[in-house]
Coordinates of C-alpha atoms in Angstrom, one line a residue:
X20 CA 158.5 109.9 21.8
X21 CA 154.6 110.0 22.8
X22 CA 154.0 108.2 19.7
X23 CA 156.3 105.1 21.3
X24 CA 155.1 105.8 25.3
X25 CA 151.4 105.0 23.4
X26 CA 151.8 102.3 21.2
X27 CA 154.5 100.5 23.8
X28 CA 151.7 100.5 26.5
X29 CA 152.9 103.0 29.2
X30 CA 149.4 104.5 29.3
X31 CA 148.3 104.1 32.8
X32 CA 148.1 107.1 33.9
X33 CA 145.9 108.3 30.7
X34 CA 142.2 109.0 30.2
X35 CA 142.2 110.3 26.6
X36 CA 143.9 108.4 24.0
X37 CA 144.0 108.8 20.3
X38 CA 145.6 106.2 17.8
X39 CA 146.5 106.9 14.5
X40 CA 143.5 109.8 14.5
X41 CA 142.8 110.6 10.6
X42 CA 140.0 112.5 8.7
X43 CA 139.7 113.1 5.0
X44 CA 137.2 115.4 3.5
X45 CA 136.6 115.0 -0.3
X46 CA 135.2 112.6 -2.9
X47 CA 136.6 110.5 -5.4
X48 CA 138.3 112.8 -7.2
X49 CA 140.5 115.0 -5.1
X50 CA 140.7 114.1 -1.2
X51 CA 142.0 116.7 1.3
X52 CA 143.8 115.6 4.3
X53 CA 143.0 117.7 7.4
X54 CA 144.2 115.5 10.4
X55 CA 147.2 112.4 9.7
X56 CA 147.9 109.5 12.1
X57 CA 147.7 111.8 15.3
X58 CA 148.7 109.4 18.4
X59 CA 149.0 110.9 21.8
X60 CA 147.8 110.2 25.7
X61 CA 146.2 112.3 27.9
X62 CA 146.8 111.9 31.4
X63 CA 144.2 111.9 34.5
X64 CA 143.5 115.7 35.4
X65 CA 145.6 117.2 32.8
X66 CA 144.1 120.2 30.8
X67 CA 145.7 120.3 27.4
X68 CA 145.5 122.0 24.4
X69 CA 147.0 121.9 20.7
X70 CA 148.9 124.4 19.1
X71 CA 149.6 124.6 15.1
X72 CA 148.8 127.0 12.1
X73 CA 145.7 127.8 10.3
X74 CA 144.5 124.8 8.7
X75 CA 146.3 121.8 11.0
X76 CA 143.9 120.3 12.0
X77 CA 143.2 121.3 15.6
X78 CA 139.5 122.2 15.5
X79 CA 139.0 118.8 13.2
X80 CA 141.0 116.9 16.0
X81 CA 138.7 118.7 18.7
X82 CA 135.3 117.6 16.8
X83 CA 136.5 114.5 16.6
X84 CA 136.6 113.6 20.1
X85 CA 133.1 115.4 20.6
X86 CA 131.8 113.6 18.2
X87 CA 130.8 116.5 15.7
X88 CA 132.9 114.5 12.7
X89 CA 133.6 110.7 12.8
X90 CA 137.1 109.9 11.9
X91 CA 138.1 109.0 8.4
X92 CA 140.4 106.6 10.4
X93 CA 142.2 105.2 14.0
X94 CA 140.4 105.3 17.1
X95 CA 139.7 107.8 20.3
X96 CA 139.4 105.9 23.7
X97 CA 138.3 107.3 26.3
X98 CA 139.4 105.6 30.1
X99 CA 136.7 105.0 32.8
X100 CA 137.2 105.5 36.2
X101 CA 136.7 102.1 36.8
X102 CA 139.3 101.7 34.3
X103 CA 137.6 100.2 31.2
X104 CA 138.3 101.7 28.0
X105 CA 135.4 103.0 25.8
X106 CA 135.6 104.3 22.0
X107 CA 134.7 107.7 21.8
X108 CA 132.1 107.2 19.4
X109 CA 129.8 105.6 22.3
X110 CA 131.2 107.7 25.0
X111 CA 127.8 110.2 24.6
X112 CA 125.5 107.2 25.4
X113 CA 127.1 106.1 28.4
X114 CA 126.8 109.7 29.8
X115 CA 130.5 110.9 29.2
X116 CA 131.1 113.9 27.7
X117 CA 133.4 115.9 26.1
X118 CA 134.0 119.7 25.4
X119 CA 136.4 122.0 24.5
X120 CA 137.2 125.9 23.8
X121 CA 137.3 126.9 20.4
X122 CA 139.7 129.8 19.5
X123 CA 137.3 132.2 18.1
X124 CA 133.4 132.9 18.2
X125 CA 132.5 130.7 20.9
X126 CA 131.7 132.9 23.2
X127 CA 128.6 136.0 23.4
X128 CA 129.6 138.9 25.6
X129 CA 126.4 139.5 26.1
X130 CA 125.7 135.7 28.3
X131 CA 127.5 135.0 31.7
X132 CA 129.4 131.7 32.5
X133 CA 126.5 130.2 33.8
X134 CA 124.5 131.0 31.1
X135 CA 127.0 129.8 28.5
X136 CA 127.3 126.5 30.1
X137 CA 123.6 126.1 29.8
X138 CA 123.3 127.1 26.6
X139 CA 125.4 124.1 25.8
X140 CA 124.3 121.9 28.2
X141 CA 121.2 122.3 26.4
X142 CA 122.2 121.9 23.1
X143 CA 124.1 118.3 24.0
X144 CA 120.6 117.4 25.2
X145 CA 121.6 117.3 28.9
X146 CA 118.4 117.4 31.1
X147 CA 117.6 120.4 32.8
X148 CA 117.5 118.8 36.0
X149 CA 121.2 117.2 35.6
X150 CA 122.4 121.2 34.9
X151 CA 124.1 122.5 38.1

């Protein structure tokens, strides 16, 4: 059903949307599938999140549109709000970025929100005077 609302073009509404997503890890020997064809749309303002087992792929999907791993395959588009559609791959350099949650270890008890947000703030390489 999302997989035909995508490719059938009823996306207006969306900001985030992934085509046939794929990554491989491997060499030429054996190669291990970790995420296959994933197509969806995310709408304007929606927070979303994917559920599955251990080892589905959600974490792999998630660096993918953060750009931590490059996709083995398809394409992430991200929608401006001037309505022109970007790969995710150059979304960084044009000052859009994206983050997410991890299930475990992402946090330290021992930081505050703030803190954690500049933590990683830093780490993307986000000037200091741009943290607020």
């Amino acid at each position: 059903m999302e997989r035909q609302r995508l490719f059938g073009g009823r996306t207006g509404n969306d900001v985030l949307l992934l085509y046939n997503l794929r990554k491989c890890y491997g060499g030429f020997s054996k190669k291990n599938t970790a995420v296959e064809n994933i197509s969806l749309g995310i709408p304007r303002g929606e927070c979303f999140g994917l559920l599955g087992t251990n080892g589905a792929g959600k974490s792999t999907t998630f660096k993918m549109l953060t750009g931590d791993i490059i996709p083995s395959a398809g394409r992430a588009v991200i929608r401006t709000p001037t309505g022109s559609e970007m790969d995710i791959l150059s979304a960084s350099s044009e000052g859009i970025l994206i983050g997410y949650c991890p299930q475990q270890d992402a946090l330290d008890e021992l930081l505050t929100g703030w803190e954690h947000l500049y933590y990683y703030c830093t780490l993307r390489g986000i000037p200091k005077q741009n943290i607020h």
